[in-house]
Amino acid sequence: MKVLVTGGTGYIGSHTLIDLIENGYDVVCADNGCNSDTSSLLAIEKITGVKVPYFHIDLCDLSGAETIFKSHPDIQGVIHFAALKAVGESVEKPIQYFRNNIDSLINTLDLCLKYDVKAFIFSSSCTVYGDVSSSPVDENTPLQEAASPYGRTKQIGEQIITDTIKNKSLKSILLRYFNPAGAHPSGHLGESPINPPQNLVPVITETAIGKRNSMTVYGDDYPTRDGSCVRDYIHVCDLAHAHTLALNYIFEGLQSIQTEIFNVGIGNGLTVLEIIRAFEKVSGEKLNYQIGGRRPGDIMAIYSDYRKAKNLLGWNPKYNVNDIMHTAWLWEKNRSNPK
Ligand code: NAD
Ligand code: WQD
């Protein structure tokens, strides 16, 4: 069974390529390199022994994107990771985010229908829930107003997919990721973005290794256990495996409706300060941080109810926060001082 992974040289896409290969899928990767490079494909080859066929293509270019399907007309499944993902940047450059994330999605869907693809998995996000009043959230929790153009592209993306494939043979799964973090346990692969990371865990490891002098905890005056925000951190390899299970679910004929939605988090809400303490414990490093003001747009707390993914997909996350910190730190040390 052949699967196209768009955005496949990026952080979650590259880990998913490994999981797919280890579970017997043939894979093809497409990316335009706007936030990654092909070093992840070398790491994948080192880990799995498989050289992944790669198309350096901008999916906003429909005819360019079609060359993938012309070369691989036997693609049965598509996992669509390709997107811009920086929340703050999307507020500055909404048109760029709408154009990139929506055009690339529409083109990919168009080609899926034209080439009779059977399964489409979409990278959605917990950001679609907006500023929720309580957690855990399940898939039926009503969506609030999106807090950013980025979040809006995920809400619109979910709707576009649902409407487009109605009454078609293509089935889709929308995976709403919570806070992906950590790296491959081999130490050969992890998050390596071209643009400076803004997410908490890479900010922590970059501070600890000395790439940043210090970091800021955005607020300790929220009504939470210790005043800092609560999130649901999920190891990238657990997240990657959810994609393989989602494809299996469709290919095994288990999905009766056109579009299913699954939360992918581990249901364990941790505060920013708890994450910092977990890092310090696992790494033995003292982190240079200060408490700052709240970050505009941050919500106080969100974590998942993931029972649907557990019950229907058979998804059982294996990694905890210490594993996230251990692998993220191993990766940071390896990429900063390559052997
Ligand atoms: P990433 O930036 O590492 O990967 C995205 C990849 O898509 C990059 O390699 C980029 O070069 C590529 N890309 C972007 N636009 C493209 C285009 N027009 N054509 C071809 N390639 C293009 O990000 P990631 O963390 O791996 O995220 C993957 C997906 O998961 C994204 O859709 C993101 O919105 C979503 N997501 C991420 C998180 C997170 O915190 N990392 C959380 C929820 C959802
Ligand atoms: C986590 C917590 C920050 C950096 C974002 C997107 C969401 C999804 C995941 C894509 C927050 C705090 C962070 C720092 C800090 N992505 N923090 N100092 O904001 O939960 O979610 O990524 O879909 O859509 O919004 O993740 O890692 O940026 O922040 O104190 O230097 O860490 O305030 O409480 P977030 P994050």
Tab-separated table of C-alpha atoms in Angstrom, residues 108-321:
chain	number	residue	atom	x	y	z
A	108	THR	CA	-3.971	17.876	-2.677
A	109	LEU	CA	-7.642	16.968	-2.262
A	110	ASP	CA	-8.299	17.672	-5.949
A	111	LEU	CA	-5.540	15.219	-6.905
A	112	CYS	CA	-6.761	12.624	-4.394
A	113	LEU	CA	-10.141	12.614	-6.125
A	114	LYS	CA	-8.623	12.611	-9.622
A	115	TYR	CA	-6.291	9.689	-8.819
A	116	ASP	CA	-8.846	7.691	-6.813
A	117	VAL	CA	-7.050	7.836	-3.476
A	118	LYS	CA	-8.924	5.949	-0.739
A	119	ALA	CA	-7.727	7.557	2.503
A	120	PHE	CA	-6.900	11.146	3.451
A	121	ILE	CA	-5.462	12.018	6.877
A	122	PHE	CA	-5.328	15.690	7.850
A	123	SER	CA	-3.111	17.404	10.444
A	124	SER	CA	-5.606	19.358	12.454
A	125	SER	CA	-4.945	20.873	15.827
A	126	CYS	CA	-6.396	21.390	19.281
A	127	THR	CA	-6.289	25.057	18.317
A	128	VAL	CA	-9.644	24.496	16.559
A	129	TYR	CA	-11.298	24.269	20.005
A	130	GLY	CA	-10.309	27.894	20.696
A	131	ASP	CA	-10.471	29.268	24.229
A	132	VAL	CA	-12.275	26.397	25.956
A	133	SER	CA	-13.901	26.942	29.320
A	134	SER	CA	-13.005	23.501	30.687
A	135	SER	CA	-10.929	20.401	29.958
A	136	PRO	CA	-10.679	17.614	28.997
A	137	VAL	CA	-12.145	18.342	25.572
A	138	ASP	CA	-13.552	15.575	23.431
A	139	GLU	CA	-14.355	15.582	19.726
A	140	ASN	CA	-17.894	16.846	20.393
A	141	THR	CA	-16.754	19.891	22.337
A	142	PRO	CA	-18.097	22.886	20.379
A	143	LEU	CA	-15.444	24.863	18.512
A	144	GLN	CA	-14.923	28.465	19.612
A	145	GLU	CA	-13.752	31.360	17.492
A	146	ALA	CA	-10.209	30.668	16.188
A	147	ALA	CA	-7.619	32.736	18.048
A	148	SER	CA	-5.397	33.236	14.970
A	149	PRO	CA	-5.444	32.984	11.165
A	150	TYR	CA	-3.404	29.785	11.593
A	151	GLY	CA	-6.157	28.298	13.756
A	152	ARG	CA	-8.714	29.470	11.218
A	153	THR	CA	-6.886	27.554	8.438
A	154	LYS	CA	-7.348	24.376	10.487
A	155	GLN	CA	-11.055	25.041	11.115
A	156	ILE	CA	-11.642	25.882	7.440
A	157	GLY	CA	-9.476	22.953	6.367
A	158	GLU	CA	-11.635	20.537	8.349
A	159	GLN	CA	-14.761	21.941	6.674
A	160	ILE	CA	-13.275	21.888	3.176
A	161	ILE	CA	-12.354	18.225	3.527
A	162	THR	CA	-15.728	17.255	4.959
A	163	ASP	CA	-17.639	19.035	2.181
A	164	THR	CA	-15.348	17.939	-0.649
A	165	ILE	CA	-15.477	14.216	-0.036
A	166	LYS	CA	-19.186	13.934	0.736
A	167	ASN	CA	-20.587	11.047	-1.354
A	168	LYS	CA	-17.129	10.211	-2.764
A	169	SER	CA	-15.175	7.000	-2.300
A	170	LEU	CA	-12.425	8.954	-0.504
A	171	LYS	CA	-12.585	8.705	3.312
A	172	SER	CA	-10.864	11.100	5.656
A	173	ILE	CA	-9.672	11.332	9.229
A	174	LEU	CA	-9.005	14.657	10.913
A	175	LEU	CA	-6.426	14.262	13.684
A	176	ARG	CA	-6.512	17.070	16.231
A	177	TYR	CA	-3.010	17.098	17.728
A	178	PHE	CA	-2.415	18.592	21.150
A	179	ASN	CA	1.209	19.639	21.908
A	180	PRO	CA	3.673	17.443	19.993
A	181	ALA	CA	7.164	17.313	21.488
A	182	GLY	CA	10.205	15.054	21.867
A	183	ALA	CA	12.267	13.276	19.235
A	184	HIS	CA	13.054	9.852	17.819
A	185	PRO	CA	14.673	7.690	20.553
A	186	SER	CA	17.634	6.908	18.244
A	187	GLY	CA	18.830	10.506	18.626
A	188	HIS	CA	19.171	10.777	14.818
A	189	LEU	CA	15.940	12.660	14.140
A	190	GLY	CA	13.978	15.418	15.848
A	191	GLU	CA	12.621	18.901	15.379
A	192	SER	CA	14.965	20.888	13.151
A	193	PRO	CA	12.999	23.796	11.704
A	194	ILE	CA	14.485	26.450	9.424
A	195	ASN	CA	12.537	29.171	11.251
A	196	PRO	CA	13.364	29.631	14.963
A	197	PRO	CA	11.042	27.423	17.039
A	198	GLN	CA	8.498	29.128	19.305
A	199	ASN	CA	7.134	26.018	21.020
A	200	LEU	CA	7.983	25.387	24.646
A	201	VAL	CA	10.090	22.212	24.467
A	202	PRO	CA	12.540	23.302	21.729
A	203	VAL	CA	12.817	26.705	23.434
A	204	ILE	CA	13.809	24.861	26.638
A	205	THR	CA	16.422	22.659	24.948
A	206	GLU	CA	17.865	25.566	22.916
A	207	THR	CA	18.196	27.568	26.137
A	208	ALA	CA	19.843	24.703	27.988
A	209	ILE	CA	22.373	24.102	25.191
A	210	GLY	CA	23.229	27.821	25.069
A	211	LYS	CA	21.654	28.838	21.749
A	212	ARG	CA	19.499	31.237	23.765
A	213	ASN	CA	20.716	33.053	26.860
A	214	SER	CA	17.486	32.585	28.754
A	215	MET	CA	13.809	31.901	28.243
A	216	THR	CA	10.597	33.390	29.521
A	217	VAL	CA	7.673	31.620	31.151
A	218	TYR	CA	4.658	33.411	29.765
A	219	GLY	CA	2.700	34.171	32.906
A	220	ASP	CA	2.439	32.683	36.390
A	221	ASP	CA	-0.792	34.423	37.349
A	222	TYR	CA	-3.300	32.044	35.724
A	223	PRO	CA	-5.733	30.242	38.026
A	224	THR	CA	-3.874	26.903	37.663
A	225	ARG	CA	-1.887	24.717	40.145
A	226	ASP	CA	1.198	26.933	39.950
A	227	GLY	CA	-0.071	29.896	37.919
A	228	SER	CA	1.393	28.798	34.543
A	229	CYS	CA	-0.595	27.448	31.573
A	230	VAL	CA	-1.642	23.806	31.245
A	231	ARG	CA	-1.131	21.798	28.046
A	232	ASP	CA	-1.226	18.178	26.886
A	233	TYR	CA	2.278	17.254	25.647
A	234	ILE	CA	2.373	14.222	23.370
A	235	HIS	CA	5.510	12.422	22.184
A	236	VAL	CA	6.011	12.797	18.439
A	237	CYS	CA	6.450	9.016	17.990
A	238	ASP	CA	3.109	8.305	19.693
A	239	LEU	CA	1.576	10.948	17.438
A	240	ALA	CA	3.251	9.436	14.368
A	241	HIS	CA	1.793	6.017	15.182
A	242	ALA	CA	-1.722	7.482	15.371
A	243	HIS	CA	-1.392	8.267	11.632
A	244	THR	CA	-0.520	4.664	10.780
A	245	LEU	CA	-3.483	3.447	12.847
A	246	ALA	CA	-5.763	5.976	11.144
A	247	LEU	CA	-4.745	4.686	7.713
A	248	ASN	CA	-5.201	1.073	8.852
A	249	TYR	CA	-8.670	1.978	10.127
A	250	ILE	CA	-9.770	3.231	6.708
A	251	PHE	CA	-7.980	0.543	4.664
A	252	GLU	CA	-9.411	-2.251	6.844
A	253	GLY	CA	-12.918	-0.940	6.073
A	254	LEU	CA	-13.630	-0.069	9.714
A	255	GLN	CA	-14.707	3.509	9.018
A	256	SER	CA	-18.410	3.688	8.233
A	257	ILE	CA	-18.748	7.471	7.874
A	258	GLN	CA	-16.941	9.730	5.374
A	259	THR	CA	-15.005	11.831	7.869
A	260	GLU	CA	-13.962	10.909	11.412
A	261	ILE	CA	-12.326	13.213	13.947
A	262	PHE	CA	-9.899	12.072	16.644
A	263	ASN	CA	-8.143	13.947	19.424
A	264	VAL	CA	-4.503	12.960	19.687
A	265	GLY	CA	-3.173	13.959	23.086
A	266	ILE	CA	-2.379	11.851	26.146
A	267	GLY	CA	-4.927	13.468	28.419
A	268	ASN	CA	-2.367	14.612	30.962
A	269	GLY	CA	-2.446	18.360	31.571
A	270	LEU	CA	0.942	19.714	32.710
A	271	THR	CA	1.930	23.279	33.527
A	272	VAL	CA	4.837	25.149	31.951
A	273	LEU	CA	6.704	25.078	35.265
A	274	GLU	CA	6.123	21.320	35.599
A	275	ILE	CA	7.567	20.855	32.105
A	276	ILE	CA	10.633	22.898	33.063
A	277	ARG	CA	11.110	20.852	36.232
A	278	ALA	CA	10.762	17.601	34.257
A	279	PHE	CA	13.458	18.833	31.860
A	280	GLU	CA	15.810	19.794	34.698
A	281	LYS	CA	15.335	16.423	36.386
A	282	VAL	CA	15.878	14.346	33.245
A	283	SER	CA	18.815	16.381	31.877
A	284	GLY	CA	20.531	17.359	35.103
A	285	GLU	CA	20.777	20.900	33.655
A	286	LYS	CA	19.688	24.071	35.441
A	287	LEU	CA	17.532	26.117	33.098
A	288	ASN	CA	17.965	29.891	32.935
A	289	TYR	CA	14.418	31.214	32.837
A	290	GLN	CA	12.462	34.165	34.107
A	291	ILE	CA	8.760	34.717	34.657
A	292	GLY	CA	7.283	37.162	32.153
A	293	GLY	CA	3.871	38.496	31.257
A	294	ARG	CA	1.145	36.479	29.565
A	295	ARG	CA	1.601	35.794	25.827
A	296	PRO	CA	-1.266	37.349	23.830
A	297	GLY	CA	-3.628	34.693	22.525
A	298	ASP	CA	-2.573	31.988	25.020
A	299	ILE	CA	-5.370	30.085	26.648
A	300	MET	CA	-5.156	29.063	30.295
A	301	ALA	CA	-5.565	25.307	29.975
A	302	ILE	CA	-6.417	22.620	27.462
A	303	TYR	CA	-5.954	18.852	27.488
A	304	SER	CA	-7.614	15.990	25.695
A	305	ASP	CA	-10.079	13.244	26.193
A	306	TYR	CA	-8.598	10.716	23.752
A	307	ARG	CA	-10.873	7.753	24.479
A	308	LYS	CA	-12.224	7.777	20.934
A	309	ALA	CA	-8.743	7.192	19.436
A	310	LYS	CA	-8.061	4.530	22.050
A	311	ASN	CA	-11.334	2.685	21.499
A	312	LEU	CA	-11.671	2.942	17.712
A	313	LEU	CA	-8.081	3.139	16.471
A	314	GLY	CA	-6.548	1.041	19.259
A	315	TRP	CA	-4.130	3.897	19.978
A	316	ASN	CA	-2.231	3.565	23.266
A	317	PRO	CA	0.414	6.228	23.838
A	318	LYS	CA	3.644	4.723	25.266
A	319	TYR	CA	5.729	7.763	26.119
A	320	ASN	CA	5.458	10.072	29.157
A	321	VAL	CA	6.821	13.543	29.875
